[in-house]
Tab-separated table of C-alpha atoms in Angstrom:
chain	number	residue	atom	x	y	z
A	329	UNK	CA	75.399	41.274	-31.521
A	330	UNK	CA	76.537	40.782	-35.138
A	331	UNK	CA	73.142	39.477	-36.287
A	332	UNK	CA	71.640	42.818	-35.306
A	333	UNK	CA	73.741	44.884	-37.707
A	334	UNK	CA	74.734	42.430	-40.486
A	335	UNK	CA	71.989	43.622	-42.835
A	336	UNK	CA	72.757	47.286	-42.074
A	337	UNK	CA	76.409	46.728	-42.976
A	338	UNK	CA	75.468	44.858	-46.151
A	339	UNK	CA	73.436	47.895	-47.275
A	340	UNK	CA	76.522	50.097	-46.981
A	341	UNK	CA	78.666	48.088	-49.389
A	342	UNK	CA	77.075	49.323	-52.679
A	343	UNK	CA	77.150	52.884	-51.293
A	344	UNK	CA	80.858	52.644	-50.446
A	345	UNK	CA	81.629	51.212	-53.891
A	346	UNK	CA	79.545	53.883	-55.678
A	347	UNK	CA	81.177	56.769	-53.767
A	348	UNK	CA	84.663	55.284	-54.310
A	349	UNK	CA	84.135	54.900	-58.070
A	350	UNK	CA	82.736	58.417	-58.294
A	351	UNK	CA	85.750	59.830	-56.422
A	352	UNK	CA	88.309	58.159	-58.730
A	353	UNK	CA	86.306	59.274	-61.782
A	354	UNK	CA	86.852	56.029	-63.652
A	355	UNK	CA	85.712	52.480	-63.620
A	356	UNK	CA	82.345	50.911	-63.793
A	357	UNK	CA	81.299	47.539	-62.513
A	358	UNK	CA	78.854	45.532	-60.447
A	359	UNK	CA	77.091	47.468	-57.684
A	360	UNK	CA	77.806	45.064	-54.864
A	361	UNK	CA	81.332	43.927	-55.673
A	362	UNK	CA	84.615	45.030	-57.190
A	363	UNK	CA	86.138	43.857	-60.461
A	364	UNK	CA	89.337	41.754	-60.110
A	365	UNK	CA	91.399	44.773	-61.229
A	366	UNK	CA	89.726	47.000	-58.606
A	367	UNK	CA	90.347	44.401	-55.882
A	368	UNK	CA	94.035	44.371	-56.835
A	369	UNK	CA	94.232	48.184	-56.801
A	370	UNK	CA	92.502	48.547	-53.426
A	371	UNK	CA	94.472	45.625	-51.977
A	372	UNK	CA	97.739	47.460	-52.728
A	373	UNK	CA	96.474	50.549	-50.853
A	374	UNK	CA	95.305	48.438	-47.909
A	375	UNK	CA	98.702	46.714	-47.742
A	376	UNK	CA	100.360	50.143	-47.507
A	377	UNK	CA	97.898	51.295	-44.821
A	378	UNK	CA	98.292	48.092	-42.816
A	379	UNK	CA	102.076	48.378	-42.845
A	380	UNK	CA	102.003	52.064	-41.889
A	381	UNK	CA	99.325	51.803	-39.194
A	382	UNK	CA	99.927	48.426	-37.566
A	383	UNK	CA	103.527	47.365	-38.281
A	384	UNK	CA	106.150	50.075	-38.762
A	385	UNK	CA	103.535	52.697	-37.673
A	386	UNK	CA	105.048	55.300	-40.041
A	387	UNK	CA	101.586	56.487	-41.114
A	388	UNK	CA	100.288	56.926	-37.530
A	389	UNK	CA	99.530	60.628	-37.157
A	390	UNK	CA	100.298	61.355	-40.842
A	391	UNK	CA	97.685	62.880	-43.141
A	392	UNK	CA	97.096	59.636	-45.038
A	393	UNK	CA	93.401	60.392	-45.576
A	394	UNK	CA	94.404	63.273	-47.841
A	395	UNK	CA	95.955	60.726	-50.239
A	396	UNK	CA	93.181	59.596	-52.671
A	397	UNK	CA	94.620	56.085	-53.062
A	398	UNK	CA	94.881	55.487	-49.299
A	399	UNK	CA	91.533	57.143	-48.569
A	400	UNK	CA	89.894	54.858	-51.168
A	401	UNK	CA	91.550	51.806	-49.615
A	402	UNK	CA	90.364	52.919	-46.188
A	403	UNK	CA	86.817	53.427	-47.451
A	404	UNK	CA	86.414	49.936	-48.893
A	405	UNK	CA	88.287	47.955	-46.242
A	406	UNK	CA	88.733	49.723	-42.906
A	407	UNK	CA	85.393	51.551	-43.083
A	408	UNK	CA	83.300	48.321	-42.820
A	409	UNK	CA	85.653	47.047	-40.080
A	410	UNK	CA	85.324	50.270	-38.034
A	411	UNK	CA	81.554	50.334	-38.594
A	412	UNK	CA	81.253	46.776	-37.226
A	413	UNK	CA	83.516	47.595	-34.253
A	414	UNK	CA	81.365	50.628	-33.456
A	415	UNK	CA	78.110	48.652	-33.653
A	416	UNK	CA	79.576	46.033	-31.276
A	417	UNK	CA	80.667	48.670	-28.756
A	418	UNK	CA	77.461	50.738	-29.053
A	419	UNK	CA	75.567	47.649	-27.863
A	420	UNK	CA	77.095	48.224	-24.412
A	421	UNK	CA	75.819	51.792	-23.968
A	422	UNK	CA	73.512	52.183	-20.965
A	423	UNK	CA	71.208	54.545	-22.947
A	424	UNK	CA	70.491	55.031	-26.645
A	425	UNK	CA	72.132	58.335	-27.663
A	426	UNK	CA	70.153	60.971	-29.535
A	427	UNK	CA	72.959	63.482	-30.258
A	428	UNK	CA	76.404	62.197	-31.243
A	429	UNK	CA	79.755	63.805	-32.059
A	430	UNK	CA	82.300	61.632	-33.895
A	431	UNK	CA	85.791	63.090	-33.392
A	432	UNK	CA	88.465	62.123	-35.910
A	433	UNK	CA	85.679	60.668	-38.014
A	434	UNK	CA	87.453	60.139	-41.330
A	435	UNK	CA	84.715	59.242	-43.847
A	436	UNK	CA	82.340	58.485	-40.987
A	437	UNK	CA	82.108	54.740	-40.197
A	438	UNK	CA	81.397	55.403	-36.526
A	439	UNK	CA	79.091	58.308	-37.323
A	440	UNK	CA	76.931	56.151	-39.610
A	441	UNK	CA	77.063	53.273	-37.111
A	442	UNK	CA	75.579	55.653	-34.522
A	443	UNK	CA	72.832	56.737	-36.961
A	444	UNK	CA	71.984	53.110	-37.750
A	445	UNK	CA	71.911	52.348	-34.014
A	446	UNK	CA	69.181	54.958	-33.522
A	447	UNK	CA	70.888	58.345	-33.071
A	448	UNK	CA	68.966	61.317	-34.460
A	449	UNK	CA	71.662	63.987	-34.874
A	450	UNK	CA	75.262	63.110	-35.694
A	451	UNK	CA	78.215	65.404	-36.395
A	452	UNK	CA	81.392	64.035	-37.995
A	453	UNK	CA	84.536	66.071	-37.258
A	454	UNK	CA	87.952	65.557	-38.851
A	455	UNK	CA	90.981	67.480	-40.138
A	456	UNK	CA	90.875	65.817	-43.574
A	457	UNK	CA	88.682	67.705	-46.042
A	458	UNK	CA	88.666	64.819	-48.580
A	459	UNK	CA	87.505	62.389	-45.835
A	460	UNK	CA	84.677	64.740	-44.792
A	461	UNK	CA	83.685	65.165	-48.456
A	462	UNK	CA	83.335	61.374	-48.761
A	463	UNK	CA	81.303	61.299	-45.523
A	464	UNK	CA	78.879	63.862	-46.996
A	465	UNK	CA	78.655	61.904	-50.249
A	466	UNK	CA	77.900	58.706	-48.332
A	467	UNK	CA	75.201	60.553	-46.385
A	468	UNK	CA	73.626	61.717	-49.661
A	469	UNK	CA	73.866	58.176	-51.099
A	470	UNK	CA	72.136	56.777	-47.992
A	471	UNK	CA	69.594	59.590	-47.624
A	472	UNK	CA	70.923	60.362	-44.134
A	473	UNK	CA	71.352	63.742	-42.468
A	474	UNK	CA	74.970	64.152	-41.335
A	475	UNK	CA	76.616	67.378	-40.178
A	476	UNK	CA	80.384	67.754	-40.764
A	477	UNK	CA	82.935	70.035	-39.080
A	478	UNK	CA	86.674	70.497	-39.407
A	479	UNK	CA	88.617	69.565	-36.268
A	480	UNK	CA	92.384	69.191	-35.917
A	481	UNK	CA	93.566	67.937	-32.500
A	482	UNK	CA	97.215	68.391	-33.507
A	483	UNK	CA	96.568	72.148	-33.547
A	484	UNK	CA	94.898	72.013	-30.119
A	485	UNK	CA	91.557	72.859	-31.733
A	486	UNK	CA	88.613	72.496	-29.345
A	487	UNK	CA	85.957	69.969	-30.382
A	488	UNK	CA	82.866	71.453	-32.081
A	489	UNK	CA	80.715	73.273	-29.519
A	490	UNK	CA	77.649	71.715	-27.978
A	491	UNK	CA	76.565	69.016	-25.558
A	492	UNK	CA	76.181	65.435	-26.719
A	493	UNK	CA	74.749	62.145	-25.457
A	494	UNK	CA	77.707	60.332	-26.989
A	495	UNK	CA	81.136	61.334	-28.252
A	496	UNK	CA	83.075	58.714	-30.220
A	497	UNK	CA	86.758	58.535	-31.129
A	498	UNK	CA	87.585	55.625	-33.432
A	499	UNK	CA	91.273	54.811	-34.011
A	500	UNK	CA	92.230	58.429	-33.296
A	501	UNK	CA	93.941	58.487	-29.911
A	502	UNK	CA	96.757	56.074	-30.826
A	503	UNK	CA	97.882	58.454	-33.581
A	504	UNK	CA	98.224	61.514	-31.333
A	505	UNK	CA	101.057	62.966	-29.221
A	506	UNK	CA	103.718	60.323	-29.880
A	507	UNK	CA	103.834	56.558	-29.449
A	508	UNK	CA	105.261	56.051	-25.947
A	509	UNK	CA	104.412	56.940	-22.350
A	510	UNK	CA	104.857	60.640	-23.169
A	511	UNK	CA	101.503	60.427	-24.980
A	512	UNK	CA	99.496	59.327	-21.915
A	513	UNK	CA	98.904	62.700	-20.234
A	514	UNK	CA	98.023	64.707	-23.390
A	515	UNK	CA	95.704	61.898	-24.540
A	516	UNK	CA	93.981	61.901	-21.138
A	517	UNK	CA	93.680	65.704	-21.315
A	518	UNK	CA	91.959	65.391	-24.713
A	519	UNK	CA	89.510	62.827	-23.317
A	520	UNK	CA	88.815	65.124	-20.378
A	521	UNK	CA	88.136	67.994	-22.785
A	522	UNK	CA	85.697	65.799	-24.749
A	523	UNK	CA	83.980	64.525	-21.585
A	524	UNK	CA	83.210	68.116	-20.590
A	525	UNK	CA	80.820	68.121	-23.582
A	526	UNK	CA	79.051	64.871	-22.676
A	527	UNK	CA	75.583	65.255	-21.145
A	528	UNK	CA	74.736	63.586	-17.816
A	529	UNK	CA	74.050	59.898	-18.440
A	530	UNK	CA	76.031	60.060	-21.690
A	531	UNK	CA	79.329	58.410	-22.623
A	532	UNK	CA	82.646	58.881	-24.393
A	533	UNK	CA	83.535	55.824	-26.487
A	534	UNK	CA	87.170	55.305	-27.502
A	535	UNK	CA	88.028	52.519	-29.983
A	536	UNK	CA	91.652	51.591	-30.676
A	537	UNK	CA	93.568	48.883	-32.556
A	538	UNK	CA	94.066	45.591	-30.696
A	539	UNK	CA	97.869	45.762	-30.978
A	540	UNK	CA	99.809	45.172	-27.752
A	541	UNK	CA	101.510	48.621	-27.774
A	542	UNK	CA	98.392	50.672	-28.597
A	543	UNK	CA	96.224	48.633	-26.191
A	544	UNK	CA	98.661	49.015	-23.280
A	545	UNK	CA	98.853	52.775	-23.878
A	546	UNK	CA	95.049	52.934	-23.832
A	547	UNK	CA	95.108	51.122	-20.468
A	548	UNK	CA	97.603	53.683	-19.158
A	549	UNK	CA	95.275	56.478	-20.323
A	550	UNK	CA	92.449	54.592	-18.548
A	551	UNK	CA	94.455	54.595	-15.307
A	552	UNK	CA	95.143	58.325	-15.662
A	553	UNK	CA	91.398	58.990	-16.113
A	554	UNK	CA	90.459	56.738	-13.155
A	555	UNK	CA	92.987	58.619	-11.016
A	556	UNK	CA	91.306	61.887	-12.052
A	557	UNK	CA	88.001	60.514	-10.739
A	558	UNK	CA	86.320	59.315	-13.952
A	559	UNK	CA	84.278	56.107	-13.977
A	560	UNK	CA	84.533	53.434	-16.665
A	561	UNK	CA	81.245	52.121	-18.066
A	562	UNK	CA	82.846	49.277	-20.071
A	563	UNK	CA	84.666	46.985	-20.317
A	564	UNK	CA	86.252	47.374	-16.850
A	565	UNK	CA	84.611	46.295	-13.604
A	566	UNK	CA	87.846	46.665	-11.628
A	567	UNK	CA	88.107	50.151	-10.131
A	568	UNK	CA	91.823	50.273	-9.358
A	569	UNK	CA	94.913	50.494	-11.569
A	570	UNK	CA	94.565	48.117	-14.519
A	571	UNK	CA	95.923	44.672	-13.559
A	572	UNK	CA	96.742	43.872	-17.215
A	573	UNK	CA	99.623	46.380	-16.982
A	574	UNK	CA	101.463	44.442	-14.256
A	575	UNK	CA	103.162	42.068	-16.719
A	576	UNK	CA	104.760	43.599	-19.817
A	577	UNK	CA	103.444	40.708	-21.937
A	578	UNK	CA	99.758	41.274	-21.022
A	579	UNK	CA	97.220	43.523	-22.701
A	580	UNK	CA	93.466	43.640	-22.992
A	581	UNK	CA	91.408	43.610	-26.182
A	582	UNK	CA	88.020	42.479	-27.463
A	583	UNK	CA	87.422	39.898	-30.164
A	584	UNK	CA	84.087	39.241	-31.868
A	585	UNK	CA	82.715	37.160	-34.699
A	586	UNK	CA	81.242	39.429	-37.361
A	587	UNK	CA	79.378	39.281	-40.679
A	588	UNK	CA	82.396	40.095	-42.865
A	589	UNK	CA	81.262	41.428	-46.259
A	590	UNK	CA	82.589	39.532	-49.282
A	591	UNK	CA	84.314	42.690	-50.558
A	592	UNK	CA	86.347	42.971	-47.343
A	593	UNK	CA	87.281	39.298	-47.578
A	594	UNK	CA	88.509	39.675	-51.184
A	595	UNK	CA	90.535	42.816	-50.394
A	596	UNK	CA	92.066	41.151	-47.312
A	597	UNK	CA	93.194	38.247	-49.473
A	598	UNK	CA	94.666	40.622	-52.083
A	599	UNK	CA	96.540	42.524	-49.336
A	600	UNK	CA	97.768	39.317	-47.676
A	601	UNK	CA	95.848	40.004	-44.457
A	602	UNK	CA	93.742	37.725	-42.267
A	603	UNK	CA	90.460	39.239	-41.084
A	604	UNK	CA	88.459	36.309	-39.713
A	605	UNK	CA	87.443	38.001	-36.457
A	606	UNK	CA	86.912	41.571	-35.358
A	607	UNK	CA	89.556	42.749	-32.875
A	608	UNK	CA	89.725	46.058	-31.015
A	609	UNK	CA	90.525	47.673	-27.704
A	610	UNK	CA	87.887	50.002	-26.314
A	611	UNK	CA	86.986	52.178	-23.372
A	612	UNK	CA	83.619	53.700	-22.491
A	613	UNK	CA	83.848	56.555	-19.982
A	614	UNK	CA	81.196	58.380	-17.963
A	615	UNK	CA	81.263	62.188	-17.603
A	616	UNK	CA	82.795	63.781	-14.481
A	617	UNK	CA	80.760	63.306	-11.327
A	618	UNK	CA	79.058	60.089	-12.418
A	619	UNK	CA	79.996	57.042	-10.398
A	620	UNK	CA	80.806	53.510	-11.454
A	621	UNK	CA	77.822	51.217	-12.022
A	622	UNK	CA	76.399	49.847	-8.774
A	623	UNK	CA	78.075	46.508	-8.044
A	624	UNK	CA	75.895	43.475	-8.603
A	625	UNK	CA	75.511	40.963	-5.756
A	626	UNK	CA	77.115	38.045	-7.654
A	627	UNK	CA	80.811	37.334	-8.100
A	628	UNK	CA	81.437	38.621	-11.648
A	629	UNK	CA	84.217	38.235	-14.200
A	630	UNK	CA	84.552	39.427	-17.779
A	631	UNK	CA	86.347	36.852	-19.929
A	632	UNK	CA	89.442	38.665	-21.287
A	633	UNK	CA	91.254	35.823	-23.055
A	634	UNK	CA	90.609	33.216	-25.696
A	635	UNK	CA	89.968	29.662	-24.519
A	636	UNK	CA	93.164	28.287	-22.928
A	637	UNK	CA	92.178	24.643	-23.174
A	638	UNK	CA	94.456	22.059	-21.612
A	639	UNK	CA	94.279	18.297	-21.368
A	640	UNK	CA	90.958	17.510	-19.728
A	641	UNK	CA	90.279	21.071	-18.580
A	642	UNK	CA	89.099	24.501	-19.706
A	643	UNK	CA	90.762	27.733	-18.623
A	644	UNK	CA	90.204	31.457	-19.236
A	645	UNK	CA	91.563	34.702	-17.853
A	646	UNK	CA	88.793	36.670	-16.144
A	647	UNK	CA	88.793	40.265	-14.908
A	648	UNK	CA	86.208	41.537	-12.443
A	649	UNK	CA	85.717	43.728	-9.384
A	650	UNK	CA	88.406	41.724	-7.528
A	651	UNK	CA	90.980	41.896	-10.336
A	652	UNK	CA	92.419	39.746	-13.096
A	653	UNK	CA	92.907	36.015	-12.545
A	654	UNK	CA	92.804	32.587	-14.119
A	655	UNK	CA	89.551	30.613	-14.004
A	656	UNK	CA	89.866	26.869	-14.566
A	657	UNK	CA	87.672	23.780	-14.427
A	658	UNK	CA	88.362	20.109	-15.059
A	659	UNK	CA	86.186	18.445	-17.705
A	660	UNK	CA	85.252	15.766	-15.138
A	661	UNK	CA	83.536	18.479	-13.041
A	662	UNK	CA	81.159	19.503	-15.857
A	663	UNK	CA	77.505	19.602	-14.705
A	664	UNK	CA	74.281	21.112	-15.990
A	665	UNK	CA	74.858	24.172	-13.770
A	666	UNK	CA	78.404	24.914	-14.925
A	667	UNK	CA	78.622	23.603	-18.522
A	668	UNK	CA	78.282	27.152	-19.885
A	669	UNK	CA	81.929	27.616	-18.757
A	670	UNK	CA	83.073	25.358	-21.582
A	671	UNK	CA	81.420	27.537	-24.266
A	672	UNK	CA	82.440	31.058	-23.248
A	673	UNK	CA	83.736	33.769	-25.591
A	674	UNK	CA	86.077	36.668	-24.947
A	675	UNK	CA	83.951	39.575	-23.689
A	676	UNK	CA	81.227	37.495	-21.971
A	677	UNK	CA	80.486	38.541	-18.376
A	678	UNK	CA	79.795	35.606	-16.055
A	679	UNK	CA	78.831	35.002	-12.446
A	680	UNK	CA	80.503	32.113	-10.603
A	681	UNK	CA	79.906	30.393	-7.275
A	682	UNK	CA	81.835	27.889	-5.131
A	683	UNK	CA	85.410	28.473	-6.265
A	684	UNK	CA	88.702	27.581	-4.644
A	685	UNK	CA	91.879	29.705	-4.789
A	686	UNK	CA	94.498	27.789	-6.740
A	687	UNK	CA	97.786	28.970	-8.270
A	688	UNK	CA	97.242	32.349	-9.970
A	689	UNK	CA	93.458	32.137	-9.881
A	690	UNK	CA	90.358	30.167	-9.056
A	691	UNK	CA	89.376	26.548	-9.621
A	692	UNK	CA	85.742	25.643	-10.250
A	693	UNK	CA	84.355	22.187	-9.522
A	694	UNK	CA	81.129	20.180	-9.729
A	695	UNK	CA	79.508	22.329	-7.012
A	696	UNK	CA	80.189	25.566	-8.982
A	697	UNK	CA	77.459	27.380	-10.878
A	698	UNK	CA	78.284	29.495	-13.956
A	699	UNK	CA	75.810	31.941	-15.505
A	700	UNK	CA	76.264	34.419	-18.353
A	701	UNK	CA	75.172	37.828	-17.041
A	702	UNK	CA	75.943	39.628	-20.325
A	703	UNK	CA	77.120	38.234	-23.645
A	704	UNK	CA	80.009	39.967	-25.452
A	705	UNK	CA	78.765	43.203	-27.024
A	706	UNK	CA	75.904	43.636	-24.527
A	707	UNK	CA	75.901	45.899	-21.482
A	708	UNK	CA	75.973	44.401	-17.994
A	709	UNK	CA	72.425	44.793	-16.599
A	710	UNK	CA	72.231	47.168	-13.614
A	711	UNK	CA	72.191	45.697	-10.123
A	712	UNK	CA	68.637	44.738	-9.070
A	713	UNK	CA	67.145	47.054	-6.411
A	714	UNK	CA	67.481	45.766	-2.843
A	715	UNK	CA	64.383	43.895	-1.637
A	716	UNK	CA	61.942	45.949	0.420
A	717	UNK	CA	61.906	45.202	4.144
A	718	UNK	CA	59.175	42.756	5.097
A	719	UNK	CA	55.760	44.405	5.166
A	720	UNK	CA	56.749	47.488	3.110
A	721	UNK	CA	55.179	48.172	-0.279
A	722	UNK	CA	51.938	46.369	0.495
A	723	UNK	CA	48.747	48.312	0.011
A	724	UNK	CA	46.439	49.042	2.950
A	725	UNK	CA	44.121	46.215	3.810
A	726	UNK	CA	46.169	43.660	1.872
């Protein structure tokens, strides 16, 4: 997927830098990169954000976007990351959205990702006035039309009125209503409120950090929504309670290669962070009354782990309509029909044949066939229509 949006993301970098320099009212430098002093300054802000959002979590739920230093750090580092995450997840939508509402938008990375992915009308909604101001300035810089609205979920404010093809919430949910199981029901209630504004055929896309705690809470919210009768469009194919919650040590997240801009790389280095791959947890929900996608005839699994290579064998964790289990194959069983198994990535959806139950999962051998049904970041194609009974569908006289 990354090849499809790399150039779009590259175009945003000079805009982000220009808007950031304008906001701090000092500094001049190259259009497409930061000066060493600027890198140092932004790196310090990113270090503070990273600590407060992913380690001690003291900034989660705080109004950090109202702090110019932290908002600037977010704009130049987390904005490109969130944009790339959104473009990856938007690739799995069943339909291209025309109208989009981005809740908890900050300075709009997901909103602009939706515009670049083909949306016609996008509204960014957030409680931070400085973040919305930057979103408007970015829109002006890019020559894009973007509507902005104030929205504060901590004050039980309803989302902006209207019906939308897509509602997005990027890194918002994990900062609301506490940090433990007490947050599950109010978070689910907020998603239900948002889904009431999604048009038939539309989706609600929730992106969260790939941390174990935040990811497991998202899975608990998923289970609450499934229990209420909502269908999951992606990434889940399993319709019951999430099997990744059975063991305390398990969680589920996506990981993608991405075209990391040089600016992000330099800031990461200055902040002492590693950002080689793009990691996130996500959930795409269908509005009330819409069922799960029709099951496909093959035996499907989404790869939900990195490669767990052992001596002379390849192993992954897969999760599909029958649940979560290990999938393993010995190198000596590699054939033309199954060699794809040795090159899989987290997020790929595969079909498998001729497996044998073994240990905590399935063993594949030289009679097994492995096909990629959907690569990571692409939607699973709908089930093919059943074949017509013999003789039907032929024209008269044929």
